[in-house]
Short mmCIF file of C-alpha atoms in Angstrom, two decimals:
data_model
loop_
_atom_site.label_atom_id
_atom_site.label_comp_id
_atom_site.label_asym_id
_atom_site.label_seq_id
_atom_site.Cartn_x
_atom_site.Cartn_y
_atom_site.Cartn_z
CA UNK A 96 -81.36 -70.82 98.85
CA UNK A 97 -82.91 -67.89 97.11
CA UNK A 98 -86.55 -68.63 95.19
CA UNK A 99 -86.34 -72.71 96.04
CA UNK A 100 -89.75 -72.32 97.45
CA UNK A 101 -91.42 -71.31 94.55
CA UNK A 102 -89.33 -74.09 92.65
CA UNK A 103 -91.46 -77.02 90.94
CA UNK A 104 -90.80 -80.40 90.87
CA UNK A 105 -91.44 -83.87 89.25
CA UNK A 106 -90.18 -87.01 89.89
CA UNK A 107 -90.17 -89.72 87.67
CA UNK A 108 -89.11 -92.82 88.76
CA UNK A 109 -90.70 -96.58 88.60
CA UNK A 110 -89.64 -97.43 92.33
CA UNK A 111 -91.53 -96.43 94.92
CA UNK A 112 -89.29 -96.00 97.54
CA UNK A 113 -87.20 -93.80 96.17
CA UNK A 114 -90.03 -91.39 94.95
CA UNK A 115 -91.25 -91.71 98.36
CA UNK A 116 -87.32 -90.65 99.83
CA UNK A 117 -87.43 -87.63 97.17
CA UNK A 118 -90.40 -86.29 98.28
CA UNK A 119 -90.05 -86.05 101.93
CA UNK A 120 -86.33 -84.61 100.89
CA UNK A 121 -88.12 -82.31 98.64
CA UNK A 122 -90.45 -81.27 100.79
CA UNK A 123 -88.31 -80.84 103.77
CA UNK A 124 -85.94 -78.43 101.91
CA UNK A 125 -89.38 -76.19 100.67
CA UNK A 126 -89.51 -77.38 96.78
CA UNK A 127 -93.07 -77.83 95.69
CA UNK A 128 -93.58 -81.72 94.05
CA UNK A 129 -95.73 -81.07 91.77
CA UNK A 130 -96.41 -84.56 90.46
CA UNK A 131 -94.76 -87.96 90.33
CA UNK A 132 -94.55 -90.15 87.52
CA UNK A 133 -93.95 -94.33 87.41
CA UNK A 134 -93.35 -94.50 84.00
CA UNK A 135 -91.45 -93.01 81.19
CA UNK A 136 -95.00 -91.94 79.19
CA UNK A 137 -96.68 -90.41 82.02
CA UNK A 138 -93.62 -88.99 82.89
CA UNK A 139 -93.32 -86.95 79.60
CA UNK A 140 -97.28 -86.40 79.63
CA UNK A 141 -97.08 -84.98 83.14
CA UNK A 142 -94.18 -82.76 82.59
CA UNK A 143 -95.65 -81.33 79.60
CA UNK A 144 -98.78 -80.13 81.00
CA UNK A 145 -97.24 -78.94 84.60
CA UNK A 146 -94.21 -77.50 82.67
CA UNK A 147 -92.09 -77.87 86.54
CA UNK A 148 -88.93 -76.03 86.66
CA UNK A 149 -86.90 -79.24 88.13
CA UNK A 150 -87.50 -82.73 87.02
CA UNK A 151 -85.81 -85.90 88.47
CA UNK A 152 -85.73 -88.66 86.32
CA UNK A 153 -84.76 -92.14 86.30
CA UNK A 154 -82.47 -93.81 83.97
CA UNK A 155 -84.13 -97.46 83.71
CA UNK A 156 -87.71 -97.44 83.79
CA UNK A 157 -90.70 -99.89 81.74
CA UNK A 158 -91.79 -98.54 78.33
CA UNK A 159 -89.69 -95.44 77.79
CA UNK A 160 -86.27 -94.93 79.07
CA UNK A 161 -84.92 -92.24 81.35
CA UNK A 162 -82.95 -91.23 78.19
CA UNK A 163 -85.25 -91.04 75.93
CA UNK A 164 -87.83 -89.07 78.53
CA UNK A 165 -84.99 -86.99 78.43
CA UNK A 166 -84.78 -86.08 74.93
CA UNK A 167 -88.79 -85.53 74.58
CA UNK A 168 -88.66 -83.29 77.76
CA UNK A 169 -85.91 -80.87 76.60
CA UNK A 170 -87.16 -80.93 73.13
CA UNK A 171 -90.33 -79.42 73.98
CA UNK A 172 -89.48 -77.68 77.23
CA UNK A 173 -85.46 -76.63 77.20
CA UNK A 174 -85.19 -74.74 79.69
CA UNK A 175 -86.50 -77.05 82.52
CA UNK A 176 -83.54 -78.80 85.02
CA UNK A 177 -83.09 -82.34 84.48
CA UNK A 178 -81.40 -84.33 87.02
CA UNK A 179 -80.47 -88.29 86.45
CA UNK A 180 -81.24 -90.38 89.28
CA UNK A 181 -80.02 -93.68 88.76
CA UNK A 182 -77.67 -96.24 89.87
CA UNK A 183 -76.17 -96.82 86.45
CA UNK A 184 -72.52 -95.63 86.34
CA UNK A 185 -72.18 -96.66 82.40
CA UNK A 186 -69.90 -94.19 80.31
CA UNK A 187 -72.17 -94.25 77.57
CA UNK A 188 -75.31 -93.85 79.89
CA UNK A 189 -73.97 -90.50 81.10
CA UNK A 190 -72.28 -89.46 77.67
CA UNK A 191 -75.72 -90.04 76.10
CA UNK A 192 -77.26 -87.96 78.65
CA UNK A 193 -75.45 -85.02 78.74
CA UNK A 194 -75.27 -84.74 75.15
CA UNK A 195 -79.32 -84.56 75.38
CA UNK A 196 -79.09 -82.00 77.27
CA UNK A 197 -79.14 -83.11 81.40
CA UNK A 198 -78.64 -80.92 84.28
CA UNK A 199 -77.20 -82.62 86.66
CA UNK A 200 -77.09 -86.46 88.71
CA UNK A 201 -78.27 -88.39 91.66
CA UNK A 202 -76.66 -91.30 92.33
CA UNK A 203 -78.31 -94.12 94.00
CA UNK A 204 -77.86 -95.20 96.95
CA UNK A 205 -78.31 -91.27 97.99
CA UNK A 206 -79.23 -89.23 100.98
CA UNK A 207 -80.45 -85.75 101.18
CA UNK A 208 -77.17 -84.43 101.20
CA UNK A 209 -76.18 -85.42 97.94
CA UNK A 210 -79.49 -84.76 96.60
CA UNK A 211 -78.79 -81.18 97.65
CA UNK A 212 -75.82 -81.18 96.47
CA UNK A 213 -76.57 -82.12 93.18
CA UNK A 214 -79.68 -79.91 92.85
CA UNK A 215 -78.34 -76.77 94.08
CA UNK A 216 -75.34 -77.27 91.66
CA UNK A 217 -77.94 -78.02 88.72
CA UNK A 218 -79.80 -74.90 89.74
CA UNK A 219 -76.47 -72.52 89.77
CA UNK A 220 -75.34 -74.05 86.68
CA UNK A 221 -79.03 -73.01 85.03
CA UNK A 222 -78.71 -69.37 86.58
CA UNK A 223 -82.07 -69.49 88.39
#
């Protein structure tokens, strides 16, 4: 995929694991992870000062929720691609998010494929 090397990334998630899984997925496909985030506060903090062109977020987190990590992020920084990882299939969840503005989603359980998938498709949609 054209420029996806020089494509940043953060993750923000509370589970290890599944950072872990999206960084070796990142990685493998040549995305640069910039940072990774266990918590909604450092994950606005962090993606304020690296300003990454991708950021995958996690609905249900301690302190801050996914949704409302969302809503800082594109407030300040509107043009970055927000992806939903999460296991939450609620209507209102995803109605919530996409009104504030979300690029795309990652299911969980996922495998690269879908996490492709889902990214690529964010990124066309953006025009980048």
């Amino acid at each position: 995929m054209a420029g996806q090397k020089t494509m940043s990334v953060l993750i923000v998630d509370d589970n290890d694991m599944t950072r872990e899984v999206l960084r070796v997925i990142l990685r493998h496909e040549g995305y640069i992870v910039v940072g990774e985030a266990t918590d909604g506060d450092s994950g606005v903090e962090m993606a304020l000062r690296l300003q990454p062109n991708i950021i995958l977020l996690d609905v249900v987190m301690p302190t801050v929720s996914g949704l409302d990590v969302l809503k800082k992020i594109k407030e300040a920084l509107p043009k970055t691609i927000i992806l939903m990882v999460t296991s939450n299939k609620d209507r209102d969840t995803f109605t919530a998010a996409l009104q504030n503005g979300v690029s795309g989603y990652i299911i969980k359980p996922f495998n690269a494929g879908t996490v492709m998938d889902a990214l690529q498709l964010a990124i066309a949609k953006a025009g980048k």
